[in-house]
PDB file of C-alpha atoms in Angstrom:
ATOM      1  CA  MET A   1    -102.144-117.444 217.964  1.00 42.00           C
ATOM      2  CA  GLY A   2    -101.624-116.484 221.458  1.00 42.00           C
ATOM      3  CA  PHE A   3     -99.129-114.448 220.832  1.00 38.00           C
ATOM      4  CA  GLN A   4    -101.781-112.362 218.798  1.00 41.00           C
ATOM      5  CA  ILE A   5    -104.155-112.522 221.647  1.00 37.00           C
ATOM      6  CA  GLY A   6    -101.617-110.858 223.992  1.00 41.00           C
ATOM      7  CA  MET A   7    -100.439-108.426 221.520  1.00 40.00           C
ATOM      8  CA  ALA A   8    -104.354-107.287 221.158  1.00 42.00           C
ATOM      9  CA  ILE A   9    -105.196-107.345 225.217  1.00 37.00           C
ATOM     10  CA  ARG A  10    -101.524-104.952 225.140  1.00 38.00           C
ATOM     11  CA  ARG A  11    -103.153-102.699 222.580  1.00 40.00           C
ATOM     12  CA  GLY A  12    -106.322-102.500 224.596  1.00 43.00           C
ATOM     13  CA  ILE A  13    -108.848-104.465 221.806  1.00 46.00           C
ATOM     14  CA  SER A  14    -111.409-105.415 224.071  1.00 49.00           C
ATOM     15  CA  PHE A  15    -110.742-109.752 223.946  1.00 46.00           C
ATOM     16  CA  SER A  16    -114.512-110.262 222.529  1.00 49.00           C
ATOM     17  CA  PHE A  17    -114.281-107.920 219.988  1.00 50.00           C
ATOM     18  CA  PHE A  18    -110.571-109.640 218.635  1.00 49.00           C
ATOM     19  CA  LEU A  19    -112.098-113.011 218.767  1.00 47.00           C
ATOM     20  CA  LEU A  20    -115.413-112.369 216.943  1.00 52.00           C
ATOM     21  CA  ILE A  21    -112.847-111.384 214.188  1.00 51.00           C
ATOM     22  CA  SER A  22    -110.330-113.988 214.451  1.00 47.00           C
ATOM     23  CA  LEU A  23    -113.279-116.584 214.479  1.00 46.00           C
ATOM     24  CA  PHE A  24    -113.734-115.296 211.144  1.00 48.00           C
ATOM     25  CA  SER A  25    -110.343-114.789 209.948  1.00 44.00           C
ATOM     26  CA  PHE A  26    -109.731-118.898 210.708  1.00 44.00           C
ATOM     27  CA  GLY A  27    -112.437-119.853 208.548  1.00 49.00           C
ATOM     28  CA  GLN A  28    -115.153-120.962 211.119  1.00 66.00           C
ATOM     29  CA  SER A  29    -118.804-120.431 210.623  1.00 85.00           C
ATOM     30  CA  LYS A  30    -119.973-116.776 211.124  1.00 90.00           C
ATOM     31  CA  PRO A  31    -122.196-117.021 214.478  1.00 94.00           C
ATOM     32  CA  THR A  32    -126.368-116.550 213.303  1.00 95.00           C
ATOM     33  CA  LEU A  33    -127.929-113.469 214.223  1.00 95.00           C
ATOM     34  CA  GLU A  34    -129.095-114.743 217.268  1.00 96.00           C
ATOM     35  CA  GLN A  35    -125.734-116.076 218.618  1.00 97.00           C
ATOM     36  CA  PHE A  36    -124.059-113.005 217.923  1.00 97.00           C
ATOM     37  CA  ARG A  37    -126.961-110.668 219.135  1.00 97.00           C
ATOM     38  CA  GLN A  38    -126.031-113.120 221.964  1.00 97.00           C
ATOM     39  CA  GLN A  39    -122.457-112.329 222.074  1.00 98.00           C
ATOM     40  CA  ILE A  40    -123.066-108.555 222.143  1.00 98.00           C
ATOM     41  CA  GLU A  41    -125.489-108.761 224.936  1.00 98.00           C
ATOM     42  CA  THR A  42    -122.418-110.679 226.744  1.00 98.00           C
ATOM     43  CA  GLN A  43    -119.868-108.090 226.669  1.00 98.00           C
ATOM     44  CA  LEU A  44    -122.704-105.361 226.941  1.00 98.00           C
ATOM     45  CA  ALA A  45    -123.004-107.480 230.771  1.00 97.00           C
ATOM     46  CA  LYS A  46    -119.517-107.287 231.700  1.00 96.00           C
ATOM     47  CA  GLN A  47    -120.507-103.352 233.091  1.00 96.00           C
ATOM     48  CA  PRO A  48    -123.287-102.714 235.617  1.00 97.00           C
ATOM     49  CA  GLY A  49    -126.219-100.647 233.710  1.00 98.00           C
ATOM     50  CA  ARG A  50    -128.935-101.044 230.943  1.00 98.00           C
ATOM     51  CA  TYR A  51    -128.341-100.947 227.843  1.00 98.00           C
ATOM     52  CA  ALA A  52    -130.332-100.669 224.715  1.00 98.00           C
ATOM     53  CA  VAL A  53    -129.193-101.184 220.787  1.00 98.00           C
ATOM     54  CA  ALA A  54    -130.905-100.653 217.691  1.00 98.00           C
ATOM     55  CA  PHE A  55    -129.412-101.206 214.393  1.00 98.00           C
ATOM     56  CA  LYS A  56    -130.543-101.093 210.954  1.00 98.00           C
ATOM     57  CA  ASP A  57    -129.185-101.659 207.720  1.00 98.00           C
ATOM     58  CA  LEU A  58    -130.449 -99.340 205.208  1.00 98.00           C
ATOM     59  CA  THR A  59    -129.858-100.768 202.130  1.00 96.00           C
ATOM     60  CA  THR A  60    -131.148-104.646 203.257  1.00 97.00           C
ATOM     61  CA  GLY A  61    -133.788-103.813 205.773  1.00 97.00           C
ATOM     62  CA  GLN A  62    -131.897-106.237 208.062  1.00 97.00           C
ATOM     63  CA  GLU A  63    -132.126-105.361 212.490  1.00 98.00           C
ATOM     64  CA  LEU A  64    -130.594-106.022 215.291  1.00 98.00           C
ATOM     65  CA  LEU A  65    -132.584-104.602 218.364  1.00 98.00           C
ATOM     66  CA  ILE A  66    -132.181-104.927 222.427  1.00 98.00           C
ATOM     67  CA  HIS A  67    -133.943-103.528 224.840  1.00 98.00           C
ATOM     68  CA  GLU A  68    -135.025-100.992 221.604  1.00 98.00           C
ATOM     69  CA  ARG A  69    -138.302 -99.668 223.699  1.00 98.00           C
ATOM     70  CA  GLU A  70    -136.787 -99.002 226.865  1.00 98.00           C
ATOM     71  CA  GLU A  71    -137.043 -95.813 228.172  1.00 98.00           C
ATOM     72  CA  PHE A  72    -133.794 -93.390 228.568  1.00 98.00           C
ATOM     73  CA  HIS A  73    -132.818 -90.177 229.686  1.00 97.00           C
ATOM     74  CA  ALA A  74    -132.483 -88.523 226.456  1.00 97.00           C
ATOM     75  CA  ALA A  75    -128.857 -86.686 228.021  1.00 96.00           C
ATOM     76  CA  SER A  76    -127.790 -84.533 224.436  1.00 97.00           C
ATOM     77  CA  THR A  77    -129.295 -87.242 221.943  1.00 98.00           C
ATOM     78  CA  MET A  78    -132.342 -84.845 221.971  1.00 98.00           C
ATOM     79  CA  LYS A  79    -130.601 -82.790 220.229  1.00 98.00           C
ATOM     80  CA  THR A  80    -130.963 -84.067 217.532  1.00 98.00           C
ATOM     81  CA  PRO A  81    -134.792 -83.730 216.512  1.00 98.00           C
ATOM     82  CA  VAL A  82    -134.543 -80.199 218.394  1.00 98.00           C
ATOM     83  CA  MET A  83    -132.174 -79.544 214.848  1.00 98.00           C
ATOM     84  CA  ILE A  84    -134.507 -80.985 212.642  1.00 98.00           C
ATOM     85  CA  GLU A  85    -137.593 -79.083 214.014  1.00 98.00           C
ATOM     86  CA  VAL A  86    -135.027 -75.720 213.419  1.00 98.00           C
ATOM     87  CA  TYR A  87    -135.427 -77.063 209.502  1.00 98.00           C
ATOM     88  CA  LYS A  88    -138.509 -77.663 209.341  1.00 98.00           C
ATOM     89  CA  GLN A  89    -139.742 -74.210 210.570  1.00 98.00           C
ATOM     90  CA  ALA A  90    -136.937 -72.923 208.153  1.00 98.00           C
ATOM     91  CA  ALA A  91    -138.287 -74.675 205.499  1.00 98.00           C
ATOM     92  CA  GLN A  92    -142.212 -72.772 206.254  1.00 98.00           C
ATOM     93  CA  LYS A  93    -140.219 -69.972 206.627  1.00 98.00           C
ATOM     94  CA  ARG A  94    -140.822 -68.860 210.021  1.00 98.00           C
ATOM     95  CA  PHE A  95    -136.860 -67.809 209.695  1.00 98.00           C
ATOM     96  CA  SER A  96    -134.104 -67.944 208.108  1.00 98.00           C
ATOM     97  CA  LEU A  97    -130.593 -69.586 209.295  1.00 98.00           C
ATOM     98  CA  SER A  98    -128.752 -66.639 208.646  1.00 98.00           C
ATOM     99  CA  ASP A  99    -130.682 -65.154 210.689  1.00 98.00           C
ATOM    100  CA  SER A 100    -128.993 -63.830 213.816  1.00 97.00           C
ATOM    101  CA  ILE A 101    -130.541 -64.780 217.088  1.00 97.00           C
ATOM    102  CA  LEU A 102    -129.636 -62.837 220.933  1.00 98.00           C
ATOM    103  CA  ILE A 103    -127.197 -64.687 223.203  1.00 98.00           C
ATOM    104  CA  LYS A 104    -128.828 -64.835 226.289  1.00 98.00           C
ATOM    105  CA  ASN A 105    -128.167 -66.287 229.601  1.00 98.00           C
ATOM    106  CA  GLU A 106    -131.736 -66.521 231.174  1.00 97.00           C
ATOM    107  CA  PHE A 107    -134.626 -69.161 230.865  1.00 97.00           C
ATOM    108  CA  LYS A 108    -137.557 -69.605 231.993  1.00 97.00           C
ATOM    109  CA  SER A 109    -139.115 -73.352 233.845  1.00 97.00           C
ATOM    110  CA  ILE A 110    -141.374 -75.291 232.421  1.00 96.00           C
ATOM    111  CA  VAL A 111    -142.714 -75.861 235.997  1.00 96.00           C
ATOM    112  CA  ASP A 112    -143.598 -72.399 237.231  1.00 96.00           C
ATOM    113  CA  GLY A 113    -141.825 -70.126 234.213  1.00 96.00           C
ATOM    114  CA  SER A 114    -139.093 -68.874 236.972  1.00 96.00           C
ATOM    115  CA  PRO A 115    -136.163 -67.951 235.547  1.00 96.00           C
ATOM    116  CA  TYR A 116    -132.687 -69.590 235.513  1.00 96.00           C
ATOM    117  CA  SER A 117    -129.156 -69.712 233.739  1.00 97.00           C
ATOM    118  CA  LEU A 118    -126.919 -72.323 232.953  1.00 97.00           C
ATOM    119  CA  LYS A 119    -122.762 -72.193 233.947  1.00 96.00           C
ATOM    120  CA  ALA A 120    -120.288 -71.827 231.557  1.00 97.00           C
ATOM    121  CA  THR A 121    -118.586 -74.763 233.717  1.00 95.00           C
ATOM    122  CA  ASP A 122    -120.935 -77.322 233.439  1.00 94.00           C
ATOM    123  CA  ASP A 123    -121.401 -76.968 229.694  1.00 96.00           C
ATOM    124  CA  SER A 124    -118.874 -78.531 226.902  1.00 95.00           C
ATOM    125  CA  ASP A 125    -119.493 -75.421 225.063  1.00 96.00           C
ATOM    126  CA  THR A 126    -117.809 -72.663 227.221  1.00 96.00           C
ATOM    127  CA  LEU A 127    -117.005 -69.742 224.435  1.00 97.00           C
ATOM    128  CA  ILE A 128    -120.934 -69.424 223.466  1.00 97.00           C
ATOM    129  CA  TYR A 129    -121.304 -67.906 226.829  1.00 98.00           C
ATOM    130  CA  THR A 130    -118.603 -64.633 226.033  1.00 98.00           C
ATOM    131  CA  LYS A 131    -120.579 -64.202 223.481  1.00 98.00           C
ATOM    132  CA  VAL A 132    -124.019 -63.123 225.512  1.00 98.00           C
ATOM    133  CA  GLY A 133    -125.489 -60.105 224.888  1.00 98.00           C
ATOM    134  CA  THR A 134    -124.388 -59.754 221.502  1.00 98.00           C
ATOM    135  CA  LYS A 135    -125.652 -61.775 218.704  1.00 98.00           C
ATOM    136  CA  LEU A 136    -124.934 -64.836 216.357  1.00 98.00           C
ATOM    137  CA  PRO A 137    -125.951 -66.250 212.965  1.00 98.00           C
ATOM    138  CA  LEU A 138    -128.527 -69.002 213.974  1.00 98.00           C
ATOM    139  CA  SER A 139    -126.749 -71.743 211.731  1.00 98.00           C
ATOM    140  CA  ALA A 140    -123.842 -70.850 214.257  1.00 98.00           C
ATOM    141  CA  VAL A 141    -125.590 -71.808 217.090  1.00 98.00           C
ATOM    142  CA  LEU A 142    -127.033 -74.553 215.970  1.00 98.00           C
ATOM    143  CA  TYR A 143    -124.024 -75.778 214.640  1.00 98.00           C
ATOM    144  CA  ASP A 144    -122.460 -75.422 218.201  1.00 98.00           C
ATOM    145  CA  MET A 145    -125.227 -76.932 219.616  1.00 98.00           C
ATOM    146  CA  ILE A 146    -124.401 -80.663 217.447  1.00 98.00           C
ATOM    147  CA  ILE A 147    -120.739 -80.518 217.302  1.00 98.00           C
ATOM    148  CA  LEU A 148    -120.167 -78.942 220.522  1.00 98.00           C
ATOM    149  CA  SER A 149    -123.477 -80.574 222.378  1.00 98.00           C
ATOM    150  CA  SER A 150    -123.543 -76.460 223.319  1.00 98.00           C
ATOM    151  CA  ASN A 151    -126.113 -76.566 226.284  1.00 97.00           C
ATOM    152  CA  LEU A 152    -126.778 -72.559 226.320  1.00 98.00           C
ATOM    153  CA  ALA A 153    -127.287 -72.906 222.492  1.00 98.00           C
ATOM    154  CA  THR A 154    -129.671 -75.759 222.650  1.00 98.00           C
ATOM    155  CA  ASN A 155    -131.730 -73.440 225.090  1.00 98.00           C
ATOM    156  CA  LEU A 156    -131.491 -70.223 223.229  1.00 98.00           C
ATOM    157  CA  ILE A 157    -132.937 -72.813 220.045  1.00 98.00           C
ATOM    158  CA  ILE A 158    -135.399 -74.498 222.119  1.00 98.00           C
ATOM    159  CA  ASP A 159    -137.324 -70.980 223.317  1.00 97.00           C
ATOM    160  CA  LEU A 160    -136.893 -70.133 219.211  1.00 98.00           C
ATOM    161  CA  VAL A 161    -139.005 -72.950 218.075  1.00 98.00           C
ATOM    162  CA  ASP A 162    -140.891 -74.436 221.172  1.00 97.00           C
ATOM    163  CA  ALA A 163    -140.411 -78.228 222.589  1.00 97.00           C
ATOM    164  CA  LYS A 164    -144.259 -78.647 222.017  1.00 97.00           C
ATOM    165  CA  LYS A 165    -143.517 -78.679 218.232  1.00 98.00           C
ATOM    166  CA  VAL A 166    -140.166 -80.367 218.505  1.00 98.00           C
ATOM    167  CA  MET A 167    -142.348 -83.015 219.415  1.00 97.00           C
ATOM    168  CA  GLN A 168    -145.496 -82.933 218.025  1.00 98.00           C
ATOM    169  CA  THR A 169    -142.954 -83.042 214.769  1.00 98.00           C
ATOM    170  CA  MET A 170    -141.770 -86.307 216.374  1.00 98.00           C
ATOM    171  CA  ARG A 171    -145.053 -87.831 215.962  1.00 98.00           C
ATOM    172  CA  ASP A 172    -145.124 -86.994 212.856  1.00 97.00           C
ATOM    173  CA  MET A 173    -142.407 -88.580 211.390  1.00 97.00           C
ATOM    174  CA  GLY A 174    -144.108 -91.959 213.263  1.00 97.00           C
ATOM    175  CA  ILE A 175    -141.721 -91.477 216.543  1.00 97.00           C
ATOM    176  CA  ARG A 176    -144.012 -92.307 219.573  1.00 96.00           C
ATOM    177  CA  ASP A 177    -142.208 -92.292 222.071  1.00 97.00           C
ATOM    178  CA  MET A 178    -139.789 -89.540 222.437  1.00 98.00           C
ATOM    179  CA  GLN A 179    -140.539 -86.961 224.791  1.00 97.00           C
ATOM    180  CA  VAL A 180    -138.620 -83.831 224.425  1.00 97.00           C
ATOM    181  CA  ARG A 181    -140.241 -81.302 227.179  1.00 96.00           C
ATOM    182  CA  ARG A 182    -137.456 -78.731 227.830  1.00 96.00           C
ATOM    183  CA  GLY A 183    -134.079 -76.882 227.815  1.00 94.00           C
ATOM    184  CA  VAL A 184    -131.208 -77.789 229.649  1.00 94.00           C
ATOM    185  CA  GLU A 185    -130.681 -77.873 233.884  1.00 93.00           C
ATOM    186  CA  ASP A 186    -134.250 -76.952 234.287  1.00 94.00           C
ATOM    187  CA  THR A 187    -133.831 -78.191 237.941  1.00 93.00           C
ATOM    188  CA  LYS A 188    -137.369 -77.525 239.116  1.00 96.00           C
ATOM    189  CA  ALA A 189    -138.586 -79.678 236.234  1.00 95.00           C
ATOM    190  CA  PHE A 190    -136.094 -82.298 236.655  1.00 92.00           C
ATOM    191  CA  GLN A 191    -136.876 -82.469 240.519  1.00 93.00           C
ATOM    192  CA  LYS A 192    -140.373 -83.403 238.895  1.00 94.00           C
ATOM    193  CA  GLY A 193    -139.532 -85.680 236.854  1.00 92.00           C
ATOM    194  CA  LEU A 194    -140.376 -83.984 233.463  1.00 95.00           C
ATOM    195  CA  ASN A 195    -137.274 -84.772 231.542  1.00 95.00           C
ATOM    196  CA  ASN A 196    -136.386 -85.538 228.231  1.00 97.00           C
ATOM    197  CA  THR A 197    -136.319 -89.113 226.934  1.00 98.00           C
ATOM    198  CA  THR A 198    -135.906 -91.132 224.554  1.00 98.00           C
ATOM    199  CA  THR A 199    -135.857 -94.709 222.834  1.00 98.00           C
ATOM    200  CA  ALA A 200    -133.456 -96.922 221.153  1.00 98.00           C
ATOM    201  CA  TYR A 201    -136.139 -97.642 218.499  1.00 98.00           C
ATOM    202  CA  ASP A 202    -137.467 -93.697 218.283  1.00 98.00           C
ATOM    203  CA  LEU A 203    -133.764 -92.823 217.484  1.00 98.00           C
ATOM    204  CA  MET A 204    -132.970 -95.396 215.252  1.00 98.00           C
ATOM    205  CA  LEU A 205    -136.164 -93.951 213.353  1.00 98.00           C
ATOM    206  CA  LEU A 206    -134.950 -90.956 213.402  1.00 98.00           C
ATOM    207  CA  PHE A 207    -131.164 -91.151 212.078  1.00 98.00           C
ATOM    208  CA  GLU A 208    -133.365 -93.323 209.479  1.00 98.00           C
ATOM    209  CA  LYS A 209    -135.489 -90.200 208.226  1.00 98.00           C
ATOM    210  CA  ILE A 210    -132.100 -88.228 207.808  1.00 98.00           C
ATOM    211  CA  ALA A 211    -130.221 -90.572 206.448  1.00 98.00           C
ATOM    212  CA  THR A 212    -133.197 -91.034 203.944  1.00 98.00           C
ATOM    213  CA  GLY A 213    -133.903 -87.838 203.089  1.00 98.00           C
ATOM    214  CA  LYS A 214    -137.477 -88.070 204.962  1.00 98.00           C
ATOM    215  CA  ALA A 215    -136.321 -85.354 207.870  1.00 98.00           C
ATOM    216  CA  VAL A 216    -138.123 -82.282 206.697  1.00 98.00           C
ATOM    217  CA  SER A 217    -136.317 -82.779 202.349  1.00 98.00           C
ATOM    218  CA  PRO A 218    -133.771 -84.054 201.341  1.00 98.00           C
ATOM    219  CA  GLU A 219    -131.558 -80.802 201.615  1.00 98.00           C
ATOM    220  CA  ALA A 220    -132.261 -80.287 204.910  1.00 98.00           C
ATOM    221  CA  SER A 221    -131.508 -83.730 205.301  1.00 98.00           C
ATOM    222  CA  GLN A 222    -128.213 -83.440 204.018  1.00 98.00           C
ATOM    223  CA  ASP A 223    -127.331 -80.119 205.414  1.00 98.00           C
ATOM    224  CA  MET A 224    -128.057 -82.048 208.892  1.00 98.00           C
ATOM    225  CA  ILE A 225    -125.884 -85.215 208.005  1.00 98.00           C
ATOM    226  CA  ARG A 226    -122.993 -81.988 207.220  1.00 98.00           C
ATOM    227  CA  ILE A 227    -123.043 -80.985 210.704  1.00 98.00           C
ATOM    228  CA  LEU A 228    -123.221 -84.732 212.158  1.00 98.00           C
ATOM    229  CA  LEU A 229    -120.305 -85.554 210.071  1.00 98.00           C
ATOM    230  CA  ASP A 230    -118.308 -82.660 212.305  1.00 98.00           C
ATOM    231  CA  GLN A 231    -119.296 -83.884 215.591  1.00 98.00           C
ATOM    232  CA  ARG A 232    -116.465 -83.605 218.132  1.00 98.00           C
ATOM    233  CA  PHE A 233    -117.365 -86.104 220.437  1.00 98.00           C
ATOM    234  CA  ASN A 234    -115.938 -89.116 218.924  1.00 98.00           C
ATOM    235  CA  SER A 235    -115.447 -92.400 221.569  1.00 98.00           C
ATOM    236  CA  VAL A 236    -118.041 -94.514 221.175  1.00 98.00           C
ATOM    237  CA  ILE A 237    -119.367 -95.171 217.499  1.00 98.00           C
ATOM    238  CA  PRO A 238    -116.479 -94.304 215.555  1.00 98.00           C
ATOM    239  CA  ALA A 239    -113.820 -94.985 217.963  1.00 98.00           C
ATOM    240  CA  LYS A 240    -113.419 -98.674 216.496  1.00 98.00           C
ATOM    241  CA  LEU A 241    -114.197 -98.628 212.902  1.00 98.00           C
ATOM    242  CA  PRO A 242    -111.483 -98.392 210.177  1.00 97.00           C
ATOM    243  CA  LYS A 243    -110.839 -94.201 209.159  1.00 96.00           C
ATOM    244  CA  THR A 244    -112.305 -94.774 205.611  1.00 97.00           C
ATOM    245  CA  VAL A 245    -116.005 -94.847 207.745  1.00 98.00           C
ATOM    246  CA  LYS A 246    -117.506 -91.830 208.251  1.00 98.00           C
ATOM    247  CA  VAL A 247    -119.950 -91.243 211.037  1.00 98.00           C
ATOM    248  CA  ALA A 248    -122.896 -88.874 211.332  1.00 98.00           C
ATOM    249  CA  HIS A 249    -123.991 -88.618 215.203  1.00 98.00           C
ATOM    250  CA  LYS A 250    -125.108 -86.952 218.233  1.00 98.00           C
ATOM    251  CA  THR A 251    -123.676 -88.396 221.703  1.00 98.00           C
ATOM    252  CA  GLY A 252    -125.298 -87.910 224.976  1.00 97.00           C
ATOM    253  CA  SER A 253    -123.824 -88.245 228.574  1.00 96.00           C
ATOM    254  CA  ILE A 254    -124.704 -87.124 232.291  1.00 93.00           C
ATOM    255  CA  ALA A 255    -124.455 -88.822 235.593  1.00 91.00           C
ATOM    256  CA  SER A 256    -124.962 -92.533 234.999  1.00 95.00           C
ATOM    257  CA  VAL A 257    -125.639 -92.341 231.636  1.00 97.00           C
ATOM    258  CA  ARG A 258    -124.199 -92.281 227.888  1.00 98.00           C
ATOM    259  CA  HIS A 259    -125.096 -92.476 224.513  1.00 98.00           C
ATOM    260  CA  ASP A 260    -124.513 -92.202 221.026  1.00 98.00           C
ATOM    261  CA  SER A 261    -126.638 -92.578 218.145  1.00 98.00           C
ATOM    262  CA  GLY A 262    -126.368 -92.004 213.908  1.00 98.00           C
ATOM    263  CA  ILE A 263    -126.156 -92.863 210.944  1.00 98.00           C
ATOM    264  CA  VAL A 264    -122.690 -95.314 209.367  1.00 98.00           C
ATOM    265  CA  PHE A 265    -121.340 -94.490 205.818  1.00 98.00           C
ATOM    266  CA  LEU A 266    -119.573 -97.389 204.316  1.00 98.00           C
ATOM    267  CA  PRO A 267    -117.092 -96.772 201.454  1.00 97.00           C
ATOM    268  CA  ASP A 268    -118.856 -98.399 198.639  1.00 96.00           C
ATOM    269  CA  GLY A 269    -122.102 -96.163 199.466  1.00 97.00           C
ATOM    270  CA  ARG A 270    -123.770 -98.677 201.905  1.00 97.00           C
ATOM    271  CA  LYS A 271    -124.981 -97.084 205.234  1.00 98.00           C
ATOM    272  CA  TYR A 272    -126.688 -98.019 208.376  1.00 98.00           C
ATOM    273  CA  VAL A 273    -127.804 -96.828 211.736  1.00 98.00           C
ATOM    274  CA  LEU A 274    -126.872 -97.994 215.133  1.00 98.00           C
ATOM    275  CA  VAL A 275    -127.916 -96.183 218.514  1.00 99.00           C
ATOM    276  CA  LEU A 276    -126.014 -97.262 222.045  1.00 98.00           C
ATOM    277  CA  LEU A 277    -128.067 -95.926 225.008  1.00 98.00           C
ATOM    278  CA  SER A 278    -127.124 -96.847 228.441  1.00 98.00           C
ATOM    279  CA  LYS A 279    -127.772 -95.866 231.775  1.00 98.00           C
ATOM    280  CA  GLU A 280    -127.323 -96.828 235.795  1.00 98.00           C
ATOM    281  CA  ILE A 281    -124.003 -96.936 234.790  1.00 98.00           C
ATOM    282  CA  LYS A 282    -120.797 -97.197 237.581  1.00 97.00           C
ATOM    283  CA  SER A 283    -117.690 -96.159 235.607  1.00 96.00           C
ATOM    284  CA  ASP A 284    -118.294 -94.104 231.918  1.00 97.00           C
ATOM    285  CA  ALA A 285    -114.623 -94.359 230.975  1.00 97.00           C
ATOM    286  CA  ALA A 286    -115.554 -98.489 231.160  1.00 98.00           C
ATOM    287  CA  VAL A 287    -119.061 -97.932 229.696  1.00 98.00           C
ATOM    288  CA  VAL A 288    -117.908 -96.355 226.199  1.00 98.00           C
ATOM    289  CA  GLU A 289    -115.158 -98.855 226.118  1.00 98.00           C
ATOM    290  CA  SER A 290    -117.640-101.578 225.670  1.00 98.00           C
ATOM    291  CA  LEU A 291    -120.285 -99.487 223.397  1.00 98.00           C
ATOM    292  CA  ALA A 292    -117.162 -98.626 221.242  1.00 98.00           C
ATOM    293  CA  THR A 293    -116.026-102.449 221.252  1.00 98.00           C
ATOM    294  CA  VAL A 294    -120.312-103.386 220.821  1.00 98.00           C
ATOM    295  CA  SER A 295    -120.133-100.558 217.365  1.00 98.00           C
ATOM    296  CA  GLY A 296    -117.311-102.349 216.345  1.00 98.00           C
ATOM    297  CA  MET A 297    -118.009-105.898 216.141  1.00 98.00           C
ATOM    298  CA  ILE A 298    -121.750-104.953 214.806  1.00 98.00           C
ATOM    299  CA  TYR A 299    -119.580-103.243 211.855  1.00 98.00           C
ATOM    300  CA  GLN A 300    -117.499-106.408 211.562  1.00 97.00           C
ATOM    301  CA  TYR A 301    -120.380-108.619 211.627  1.00 97.00           C
ATOM    302  CA  PHE A 302    -122.540-107.232 208.756  1.00 96.00           C
ATOM    303  CA  TYR A 303    -119.890-105.304 206.860  1.00 95.00           C
ATOM    304  CA  GLN A 304    -116.005-107.874 206.639  1.00 85.00           C
TER     305      GLN A 304
END
């Protein structure tokens, strides 16, 4: 046992995650859900910050919730509701996903309408900046908004669909607290506290709608899942799961904030929604490791 623990630590596996697996392997009784909840809180408490967790098994309806109604800066998790609005308006025939849109880099602040632009050096997608002045298919811009978390793509799409309509769609879906007010890098709005915000619970509801085919339509939901499965940033929810497990998810991060949210698909057809939010963090790398450990713990507790 001591040798196994030593090996686990050398391989970078969280001790608490390893201990949970070991207890199950040696035949000791499985913790109650409340005991397991406390284990997760203990894991999260190892790093400074505020955290929220929302888990729902879409087969049994079982939930595990921690600070699920607390408000967090949404960071790039707001791009998922924007994607839903694109599919909704496409279904209403306002445009087609095959339409081309002009790639520009000038936007208007929601505070006073003054212009601002984005910097490629501050974006996770730099290639799109080389396309300014040309046209690209809306489907390609949407894809980059999700899998590369492109800020420029996001602002182009918000200009197209209108943030207020995104918010109304969320309310119509029963998502009551999420706020999608603006595009990215609107400094004047940020200074006035006009930010995009979310709760873990609202993101859980949103991904449940997608997972169950109730976001716009079954066909639209399935296409959104296809895009989310191609996510390029996989250091949190998928990081400590078996390779046979697939995750359709959207991350989010800014200074002192790190999030991940999505749908986890098991090989046997079961699926669950998991949302992990953080704020006021000190070490991004340490929090990424801790959140990934929590994801692994949840998988191990409920599905092994």
